[in-house]
Amino acid sequence: MRMKHALVAAAAVLGLAVSPAGAQPAYPSRPITMVVPFSAGGPTDTVARLVAESMSKTLGQQIIVENVGGAGGTRGAGQVAKASPDGYTVLLHHIGQATSASLYRKLPYNVLTDFEDVGLVTAVPMTLIAKPGFEPKTITDVIDYVKKNKDRVTYGNAGVGAASHLCGMLFMSAIGTQMTTVPYQGTGPAMNDLVGGQIDLLCDQTTNTTGQIKGGKVKAYAVTTKDRVKSLPDLPTMQESGLKDFEVAVWHGVYAPKGTPKEIVDKLNAALNVALDDPKVIARFADLGTEPEPKDRRSPAFHKQFLAAEVAKWKPVIEAAGVYAD
């Protein structure tokens, strides 16, 4: 009996949770898996690993990033949707969580009802760029040029459902003109052909385009966010250039399986908030041309509302284009 009391006292001094017999240990009591539905080394994977490292320190348990690629991100998301709702399997996904609801007509889960929204992480801006020597001088000139030469202008993307594909669909919808689209197996090949002059236009994340823009290898016209990007201050926004309400960024969020207890979701959200205020994370995000979401956009409630709005925003754009991933 004295030994039991001594152990309880020692645990109290160390700040450890002492649970009654048969009770569940305090969460988290073991490592957490963060599923990234894309391959290692990409922008979303980079964001996930930065956030996971910081969150691990706060939670006192390691968050292990697991890359589950395939099917435009739906394979990994589907795995999390079916996981046990105990907080030990979470998902970090980008804008594809919203667009998949329309891009896939036979999606095996519901993005709005099969997950608990934990919080938004960051929104990576995009840029509209062109091959070197492309004739138009401004984004307004680009729009005029595309309308007059729609059968000749080529727009590259990294495949159906990729951020570059989504941005292109929104741009063509906004200007009321379709271009000839050229899909590639990833951003790398698309960028190579743009630099080489084989295609005319590409819209992609600043993580992929900033270096090319600053190196003078491509011609840049505008950023797709509401405000100008700090790393590319001379580039106007699409809205400044006359495309009212044109805004698209590759936003990221964290999700848990539906039914995960609120106290666990709140604990994950608190750790996420600490991570997004971490100077190291902020500095690395800046290197990627982005920054953490503002504090008022990080709550589970805001995330839920935002996701629903994004699903509604992209549905008519995707349906009008008539291009599906299944």
mmCIF file of C-alpha atoms in Angstrom:
data_model
loop_
_atom_site.group_PDB
_atom_site.id
_atom_site.type_symbol
_atom_site.label_atom_id
_atom_site.label_comp_id
_atom_site.label_asym_id
_atom_site.label_seq_id
_atom_site.Cartn_x
_atom_site.Cartn_y
_atom_site.Cartn_z
ATOM 1 C CA MET A 1 0.000 0.000 0.000
ATOM 2 C CA ARG A 2 2.840 2.350 0.863
ATOM 3 C CA MET A 3 4.459 1.543 -2.500
ATOM 4 C CA LYS A 4 1.187 2.366 -4.365
ATOM 5 C CA HIS A 5 0.927 5.700 -2.554
ATOM 6 C CA ALA A 6 4.539 6.436 -3.352
ATOM 7 C CA LEU A 7 3.994 5.764 -7.061
ATOM 8 C CA VAL A 8 0.902 7.980 -7.144
ATOM 9 C CA ALA A 9 2.817 10.763 -5.418
ATOM 10 C CA ALA A 10 5.723 10.448 -7.852
ATOM 11 C CA ALA A 11 3.362 10.561 -10.796
ATOM 12 C CA ALA A 12 1.739 13.698 -9.411
ATOM 13 C CA VAL A 13 5.127 15.401 -9.069
ATOM 14 C CA LEU A 14 5.969 14.539 -12.684
ATOM 15 C CA GLY A 15 2.595 15.799 -13.896
ATOM 16 C CA LEU A 16 1.523 12.395 -15.207
ATOM 17 C CA ALA A 17 -2.129 11.382 -15.536
ATOM 18 C CA VAL A 18 -3.182 8.782 -12.930
ATOM 19 C CA SER A 19 -6.297 6.977 -14.149
ATOM 20 C CA PRO A 20 -8.584 4.767 -12.081
ATOM 21 C CA ALA A 21 -8.390 1.052 -12.825
ATOM 22 C CA GLY A 22 -10.000 0.295 -16.190
ATOM 23 C CA ALA A 23 -10.175 3.950 -17.262
ATOM 24 C CA GLN A 24 -8.711 5.149 -20.542
ATOM 25 C CA PRO A 25 -5.341 6.923 -20.244
ATOM 26 C CA ALA A 26 -5.294 10.639 -20.918
ATOM 27 C CA TYR A 27 -5.137 11.570 -24.611
ATOM 28 C CA PRO A 28 -2.718 11.233 -26.263
ATOM 29 C CA SER A 29 -1.017 8.243 -24.714
ATOM 30 C CA ARG A 30 0.652 6.977 -27.898
ATOM 31 C CA PRO A 31 1.861 8.321 -31.259
ATOM 32 C CA ILE A 32 -0.621 9.913 -33.664
ATOM 33 C CA THR A 33 -0.655 9.258 -37.409
ATOM 34 C CA MET A 34 -1.173 12.260 -39.671
ATOM 35 C CA VAL A 35 -2.174 11.068 -43.137
ATOM 36 C CA VAL A 36 -1.102 13.230 -46.075
ATOM 37 C CA PRO A 37 -2.970 12.102 -49.211
ATOM 38 C CA PHE A 38 -0.081 12.962 -51.522
ATOM 39 C CA SER A 39 3.493 11.842 -52.074
ATOM 40 C CA ALA A 40 6.379 12.887 -49.867
ATOM 41 C CA GLY A 41 8.267 16.054 -50.739
ATOM 42 C CA GLY A 42 5.377 18.038 -52.183
ATOM 43 C CA PRO A 43 4.005 21.317 -50.797
ATOM 44 C CA THR A 44 1.250 19.657 -48.724
ATOM 45 C CA ASP A 45 3.702 17.138 -47.288
ATOM 46 C CA THR A 46 6.062 19.978 -46.354
ATOM 47 C CA VAL A 47 3.264 21.852 -44.572
ATOM 48 C CA ALA A 48 2.224 18.689 -42.728
ATOM 49 C CA ARG A 49 5.711 17.873 -41.467
ATOM 50 C CA LEU A 50 6.290 21.404 -40.196
ATOM 51 C CA VAL A 51 2.992 21.418 -38.313
ATOM 52 C CA ALA A 52 3.344 17.836 -37.053
ATOM 53 C CA GLU A 53 6.773 18.481 -35.558
ATOM 54 C CA SER A 54 5.542 21.444 -33.549
ATOM 55 C CA MET A 55 2.252 19.820 -32.512
ATOM 56 C CA SER A 56 4.172 16.773 -31.258
ATOM 57 C CA LYS A 57 5.989 18.915 -28.714
ATOM 58 C CA THR A 58 2.750 20.362 -27.384
ATOM 59 C CA LEU A 59 0.891 17.048 -27.208
ATOM 60 C CA GLY A 60 3.802 15.127 -25.718
ATOM 61 C CA GLN A 61 3.493 12.385 -28.326
ATOM 62 C CA GLN A 62 5.047 12.045 -31.753
ATOM 63 C CA ILE A 63 2.878 12.755 -34.785
ATOM 64 C CA ILE A 64 4.012 10.448 -37.568
ATOM 65 C CA VAL A 65 3.335 11.673 -41.107
ATOM 66 C CA GLU A 66 2.127 8.890 -43.398
ATOM 67 C CA ASN A 67 1.915 9.551 -47.145
ATOM 68 C CA VAL A 68 -1.067 7.769 -48.697
ATOM 69 C CA GLY A 69 -1.199 9.033 -52.267
ATOM 70 C CA GLY A 70 -3.460 8.102 -55.125
ATOM 71 C CA ALA A 71 -6.797 9.038 -56.696
ATOM 72 C CA GLY A 72 -6.240 12.772 -56.366
ATOM 73 C CA GLY A 73 -5.997 12.647 -52.592
ATOM 74 C CA THR A 74 -9.203 10.666 -52.084
ATOM 75 C CA ARG A 75 -7.452 7.419 -51.165
ATOM 76 C CA GLY A 76 -5.790 8.911 -48.107
ATOM 77 C CA ALA A 77 -8.862 10.901 -47.120
ATOM 78 C CA GLY A 78 -10.999 7.782 -47.412
ATOM 79 C CA GLN A 79 -8.618 5.900 -45.137
ATOM 80 C CA VAL A 80 -9.036 8.537 -42.421
ATOM 81 C CA ALA A 81 -12.825 8.672 -42.876
ATOM 82 C CA LYS A 82 -12.956 4.951 -42.006
ATOM 83 C CA ALA A 83 -10.437 5.141 -39.129
ATOM 84 C CA SER A 84 -11.355 4.750 -35.481
ATOM 85 C CA PRO A 85 -12.574 8.120 -34.091
ATOM 86 C CA ASP A 86 -10.117 8.093 -31.206
ATOM 87 C CA GLY A 87 -7.821 10.952 -32.221
ATOM 88 C CA TYR A 88 -4.921 8.733 -33.250
ATOM 89 C CA THR A 89 -5.499 9.090 -36.991
ATOM 90 C CA VAL A 90 -5.903 12.543 -38.521
ATOM 91 C CA LEU A 91 -5.766 13.984 -42.028
ATOM 92 C CA LEU A 92 -3.988 17.030 -43.392
ATOM 93 C CA HIS A 93 -5.499 17.845 -46.768
ATOM 94 C CA HIS A 94 -5.572 20.850 -49.076
ATOM 95 C CA ILE A 95 -8.276 22.489 -51.202
ATOM 96 C CA GLY A 96 -8.871 19.080 -52.798
ATOM 97 C CA GLN A 97 -10.961 18.124 -49.767
ATOM 98 C CA ALA A 98 -13.601 20.570 -51.044
ATOM 99 C CA THR A 99 -13.258 20.080 -54.799
ATOM 100 C CA SER A 100 -13.282 16.282 -54.609
ATOM 101 C CA ALA A 101 -16.965 16.490 -53.649
ATOM 102 C CA SER A 102 -17.701 17.543 -57.246
ATOM 103 C CA LEU A 103 -14.731 16.150 -59.171
ATOM 104 C CA TYR A 104 -15.579 12.598 -58.072
ATOM 105 C CA ARG A 105 -19.154 11.519 -58.771
ATOM 106 C CA LYS A 106 -18.759 8.269 -56.809
ATOM 107 C CA LEU A 107 -16.762 9.483 -53.813
ATOM 108 C CA PRO A 108 -16.914 6.774 -51.087
ATOM 109 C CA TYR A 109 -17.263 9.331 -48.278
ATOM 110 C CA ASN A 110 -18.921 12.690 -47.679
ATOM 111 C CA VAL A 111 -16.458 15.515 -47.104
ATOM 112 C CA LEU A 112 -19.017 17.487 -45.065
ATOM 113 C CA THR A 113 -20.364 14.745 -42.805
ATOM 114 C CA ASP A 114 -17.684 12.058 -42.464
ATOM 115 C CA PHE A 115 -15.041 14.198 -40.741
ATOM 116 C CA GLU A 116 -14.600 16.435 -37.718
ATOM 117 C CA ASP A 117 -12.997 19.716 -38.792
ATOM 118 C CA VAL A 118 -10.029 20.505 -36.533
ATOM 119 C CA GLY A 119 -8.763 23.789 -37.985
ATOM 120 C CA LEU A 120 -7.335 25.601 -40.988
ATOM 121 C CA VAL A 121 -3.557 25.765 -41.321
ATOM 122 C CA THR A 122 -2.393 27.966 -44.179
ATOM 123 C CA ALA A 123 -3.422 29.132 -47.639
ATOM 124 C CA VAL A 124 -0.665 29.025 -50.270
ATOM 125 C CA PRO A 125 -1.152 31.738 -52.929
ATOM 126 C CA MET A 126 -1.071 30.981 -56.641
ATOM 127 C CA THR A 127 0.331 32.925 -59.582
ATOM 128 C CA LEU A 128 -0.638 33.146 -63.233
ATOM 129 C CA ILE A 129 2.551 32.806 -65.264
ATOM 130 C CA ALA A 130 3.470 32.442 -68.935
ATOM 131 C CA LYS A 131 6.265 31.223 -71.131
ATOM 132 C CA PRO A 132 9.160 33.632 -71.704
ATOM 133 C CA GLY A 133 8.365 36.106 -74.437
ATOM 134 C CA PHE A 134 4.591 35.665 -74.235
ATOM 135 C CA GLU A 135 3.172 38.689 -76.044
ATOM 136 C CA PRO A 136 0.679 40.215 -73.501
ATOM 137 C CA LYS A 137 2.207 42.712 -71.067
ATOM 138 C CA THR A 138 -0.450 42.797 -68.316
ATOM 139 C CA ILE A 139 -3.149 40.465 -67.018
ATOM 140 C CA THR A 140 -5.723 42.624 -68.812
ATOM 141 C CA ASP A 141 -3.771 42.077 -72.026
ATOM 142 C CA VAL A 142 -3.718 38.332 -71.302
ATOM 143 C CA ILE A 143 -7.500 38.237 -71.007
ATOM 144 C CA ASP A 144 -7.932 40.133 -74.291
ATOM 145 C CA TYR A 145 -5.362 37.937 -76.004
ATOM 146 C CA VAL A 146 -6.991 34.704 -74.821
ATOM 147 C CA LYS A 147 -10.427 35.846 -75.985
ATOM 148 C CA LYS A 148 -9.076 36.676 -79.444
ATOM 149 C CA ASN A 149 -6.892 33.571 -79.756
ATOM 150 C CA LYS A 150 -8.697 30.968 -77.662
ATOM 151 C CA ASP A 151 -8.073 28.168 -80.165
ATOM 152 C CA ARG A 152 -4.337 28.813 -80.160
ATOM 153 C CA VAL A 153 -3.590 29.530 -76.479
ATOM 154 C CA THR A 154 -2.524 26.512 -74.436
ATOM 155 C CA TYR A 155 -2.882 26.179 -70.680
ATOM 156 C CA GLY A 156 -0.915 23.526 -68.816
ATOM 157 C CA ASN A 157 -1.894 21.812 -65.574
ATOM 158 C CA ALA A 158 -0.620 19.049 -63.318
ATOM 159 C CA GLY A 159 -3.600 16.789 -63.936
ATOM 160 C CA VAL A 160 -7.318 16.715 -63.161
ATOM 161 C CA GLY A 161 -7.973 17.929 -59.631
ATOM 162 C CA ALA A 162 -4.524 19.492 -59.182
ATOM 163 C CA ALA A 163 -4.346 23.066 -57.918
ATOM 164 C CA SER A 164 -3.160 24.226 -61.333
ATOM 165 C CA HIS A 165 -6.183 22.540 -62.941
ATOM 166 C CA LEU A 166 -8.606 24.192 -60.499
ATOM 167 C CA CYS A 167 -7.069 27.632 -60.952
ATOM 168 C CA GLY A 168 -7.264 27.283 -64.712
ATOM 169 C CA MET A 169 -10.931 26.264 -64.582
ATOM 170 C CA LEU A 170 -11.765 29.256 -62.404
ATOM 171 C CA PHE A 171 -9.831 31.623 -64.681
ATOM 172 C CA MET A 172 -11.574 30.357 -67.814
ATOM 173 C CA SER A 173 -14.924 30.588 -66.049
ATOM 174 C CA ALA A 174 -14.180 34.148 -64.922
ATOM 175 C CA ILE A 175 -13.277 35.394 -68.404
ATOM 176 C CA GLY A 176 -15.941 33.326 -70.150
ATOM 177 C CA THR A 177 -13.458 31.735 -72.548
ATOM 178 C CA GLN A 178 -12.061 28.233 -72.807
ATOM 179 C CA MET A 179 -8.430 27.549 -73.676
ATOM 180 C CA THR A 180 -6.814 24.380 -74.945
ATOM 181 C CA THR A 181 -5.721 22.581 -71.788
ATOM 182 C CA VAL A 182 -2.682 20.312 -71.672
ATOM 183 C CA PRO A 183 -2.624 17.954 -68.649
ATOM 184 C CA TYR A 184 0.698 16.677 -67.285
ATOM 185 C CA GLN A 185 1.710 14.097 -64.718
ATOM 186 C CA GLY A 186 2.663 16.666 -62.101
ATOM 187 C CA THR A 187 3.767 20.285 -61.899
ATOM 188 C CA GLY A 188 7.410 19.571 -62.780
ATOM 189 C CA PRO A 189 6.797 18.500 -66.391
ATOM 190 C CA ALA A 190 4.280 21.327 -66.881
ATOM 191 C CA MET A 191 6.775 23.892 -65.613
ATOM 192 C CA ASN A 192 9.532 22.463 -67.812
ATOM 193 C CA ASP A 193 7.384 22.832 -70.905
ATOM 194 C CA LEU A 194 6.337 26.349 -69.911
ATOM 195 C CA VAL A 195 9.959 27.429 -69.451
ATOM 196 C CA GLY A 196 10.773 25.751 -72.763
ATOM 197 C CA GLY A 197 7.951 27.574 -74.552
ATOM 198 C CA GLN A 198 5.881 24.464 -75.407
ATOM 199 C CA ILE A 199 2.794 25.804 -73.598
ATOM 200 C CA ASP A 200 1.618 29.369 -73.025
ATOM 201 C CA LEU A 201 0.135 29.652 -69.542
ATOM 202 C CA LEU A 202 0.193 27.974 -66.147
ATOM 203 C CA CYS A 203 -1.323 28.867 -62.780
ATOM 204 C CA ASP A 204 0.308 27.257 -59.766
ATOM 205 C CA GLN A 205 1.344 27.655 -56.146
ATOM 206 C CA THR A 206 4.005 30.132 -55.097
ATOM 207 C CA THR A 207 5.925 27.186 -53.649
ATOM 208 C CA ASN A 208 6.476 26.062 -57.236
ATOM 209 C CA THR A 209 6.601 29.377 -59.108
ATOM 210 C CA THR A 210 8.409 31.963 -56.953
ATOM 211 C CA GLY A 211 11.889 30.716 -57.834
ATOM 212 C CA GLN A 212 11.108 30.647 -61.543
ATOM 213 C CA ILE A 213 9.622 34.151 -61.400
ATOM 214 C CA LYS A 214 12.535 35.642 -59.486
ATOM 215 C CA GLY A 215 14.979 33.832 -61.740
ATOM 216 C CA GLY A 216 13.382 35.394 -64.818
ATOM 217 C CA LYS A 217 12.598 32.017 -66.350
ATOM 218 C CA VAL A 218 8.867 32.727 -66.712
ATOM 219 C CA LYS A 219 6.674 35.799 -67.160
ATOM 220 C CA ALA A 220 4.412 36.565 -64.195
ATOM 221 C CA TYR A 221 1.117 38.445 -64.412
ATOM 222 C CA ALA A 222 -0.839 38.235 -61.170
ATOM 223 C CA VAL A 223 -1.430 36.497 -57.853
ATOM 224 C CA THR A 224 -4.746 34.858 -57.107
ATOM 225 C CA THR A 225 -5.213 35.933 -53.503
ATOM 226 C CA LYS A 226 -7.189 38.883 -52.167
ATOM 227 C CA ASP A 227 -4.025 40.704 -51.118
ATOM 228 C CA ARG A 228 -0.624 40.945 -52.740
ATOM 229 C CA VAL A 229 1.981 38.387 -51.732
ATOM 230 C CA LYS A 230 4.869 39.647 -49.583
ATOM 231 C CA SER A 231 7.443 37.575 -51.461
ATOM 232 C CA LEU A 232 6.215 38.961 -54.817
ATOM 233 C CA PRO A 233 5.131 42.516 -53.938
ATOM 234 C CA ASP A 234 5.170 43.851 -57.507
ATOM 235 C CA LEU A 235 2.605 41.354 -58.785
ATOM 236 C CA PRO A 236 -0.975 42.706 -58.787
ATOM 237 C CA THR A 237 -3.908 40.592 -57.646
ATOM 238 C CA MET A 238 -6.493 39.263 -60.078
ATOM 239 C CA GLN A 239 -9.059 41.508 -58.416
ATOM 240 C CA GLU A 240 -6.873 44.585 -58.913
ATOM 241 C CA SER A 241 -6.723 43.603 -62.561
ATOM 242 C CA GLY A 242 -10.493 43.651 -62.974
ATOM 243 C CA LEU A 243 -11.535 40.054 -62.210
ATOM 244 C CA LYS A 244 -13.977 40.786 -59.399
ATOM 245 C CA ASP A 245 -14.141 38.206 -56.606
ATOM 246 C CA PHE A 246 -11.431 36.065 -58.239
ATOM 247 C CA GLU A 247 -9.698 34.406 -55.326
ATOM 248 C CA VAL A 248 -8.126 30.982 -55.023
ATOM 249 C CA ALA A 249 -5.436 29.671 -52.741
ATOM 250 C CA VAL A 250 -4.315 26.175 -51.889
ATOM 251 C CA TRP A 251 -5.609 26.155 -48.327
ATOM 252 C CA HIS A 252 -4.877 23.320 -45.924
ATOM 253 C CA GLY A 253 -6.842 21.938 -42.998
ATOM 254 C CA VAL A 254 -6.651 19.185 -40.385
ATOM 255 C CA TYR A 255 -9.465 16.628 -40.024
ATOM 256 C CA ALA A 256 -10.352 13.764 -37.694
ATOM 257 C CA PRO A 257 -12.806 10.920 -38.355
ATOM 258 C CA LYS A 258 -16.474 11.663 -37.657
ATOM 259 C CA GLY A 259 -17.369 10.937 -34.049
ATOM 260 C CA THR A 260 -14.003 11.928 -32.571
ATOM 261 C CA PRO A 261 -14.846 13.348 -29.112
ATOM 262 C CA LYS A 262 -14.995 17.122 -28.864
ATOM 263 C CA GLU A 263 -12.391 17.209 -26.101
ATOM 264 C CA ILE A 264 -9.908 15.452 -28.394
ATOM 265 C CA VAL A 265 -10.719 17.752 -31.338
ATOM 266 C CA ASP A 266 -10.236 20.744 -29.036
ATOM 267 C CA LYS A 267 -6.900 19.386 -27.824
ATOM 268 C CA LEU A 268 -5.710 18.889 -31.406
ATOM 269 C CA ASN A 269 -6.894 22.393 -32.296
ATOM 270 C CA ALA A 270 -5.044 23.895 -29.325
ATOM 271 C CA ALA A 271 -1.822 22.150 -30.391
ATOM 272 C CA LEU A 272 -2.363 23.331 -33.965
ATOM 273 C CA ASN A 273 -2.709 26.913 -32.744
ATOM 274 C CA VAL A 274 0.562 26.633 -30.845
ATOM 275 C CA ALA A 275 2.243 25.304 -33.989
ATOM 276 C CA LEU A 276 0.940 28.167 -36.131
ATOM 277 C CA ASP A 277 2.360 30.667 -33.632
ATOM 278 C CA ASP A 278 5.732 28.882 -33.585
ATOM 279 C CA PRO A 279 8.435 31.243 -34.965
ATOM 280 C CA LYS A 280 10.128 28.325 -36.730
ATOM 281 C CA VAL A 281 6.913 27.358 -38.519
ATOM 282 C CA ILE A 282 6.180 30.982 -39.422
ATOM 283 C CA ALA A 283 9.687 31.402 -40.884
ATOM 284 C CA ARG A 284 9.463 28.211 -42.953
ATOM 285 C CA PHE A 285 6.014 29.155 -44.209
ATOM 286 C CA ALA A 286 7.466 32.486 -45.345
ATOM 287 C CA ASP A 287 10.077 30.584 -47.334
ATOM 288 C CA LEU A 288 7.188 28.827 -49.078
ATOM 289 C CA GLY A 289 5.519 32.140 -49.917
ATOM 290 C CA THR A 290 2.740 31.729 -47.370
ATOM 291 C CA GLU A 291 1.876 32.354 -43.720
ATOM 292 C CA PRO A 292 -0.287 30.743 -41.008
ATOM 293 C CA GLU A 293 -4.005 31.345 -41.087
ATOM 294 C CA PRO A 294 -5.089 34.285 -38.879
ATOM 295 C CA LYS A 295 -6.243 33.298 -35.392
ATOM 296 C CA ASP A 296 -9.901 33.995 -36.158
ATOM 297 C CA ARG A 297 -9.854 31.397 -38.955
ATOM 298 C CA ARG A 298 -8.353 28.507 -36.992
ATOM 299 C CA SER A 299 -11.326 27.220 -34.975
ATOM 300 C CA PRO A 300 -13.170 23.976 -35.803
ATOM 301 C CA ALA A 301 -16.388 25.984 -36.244
ATOM 302 C CA PHE A 302 -14.833 28.349 -38.796
ATOM 303 C CA HIS A 303 -13.187 25.431 -40.595
ATOM 304 C CA LYS A 304 -16.547 23.665 -40.932
ATOM 305 C CA GLN A 305 -18.221 26.783 -42.312
ATOM 306 C CA PHE A 306 -15.332 27.512 -44.672
ATOM 307 C CA LEU A 307 -15.266 23.974 -46.074
ATOM 308 C CA ALA A 308 -18.982 24.092 -46.852
ATOM 309 C CA ALA A 309 -18.539 27.430 -48.632
ATOM 310 C CA GLU A 310 -15.649 26.058 -50.700
ATOM 311 C CA VAL A 311 -17.645 22.985 -51.735
ATOM 312 C CA ALA A 312 -20.459 25.302 -52.877
ATOM 313 C CA LYS A 313 -18.018 27.644 -54.657
ATOM 314 C CA TRP A 314 -16.331 24.969 -56.769
ATOM 315 C CA LYS A 315 -19.379 22.818 -57.609
ATOM 316 C CA PRO A 316 -20.736 25.050 -60.426
ATOM 317 C CA VAL A 317 -17.242 25.708 -61.804
ATOM 318 C CA ILE A 318 -16.470 21.994 -62.070
ATOM 319 C CA GLU A 319 -19.899 21.102 -63.440
ATOM 320 C CA ALA A 320 -19.696 23.848 -66.067
ATOM 321 C CA ALA A 321 -16.299 22.556 -67.194
ATOM 322 C CA GLY A 322 -17.689 19.024 -67.367
ATOM 323 C CA VAL A 323 -14.330 17.499 -66.439
ATOM 324 C CA TYR A 324 -14.413 14.801 -63.798
ATOM 325 C CA ALA A 325 -11.774 12.620 -62.185
ATOM 326 C CA ASP A 326 -13.760 9.368 -62.239
#
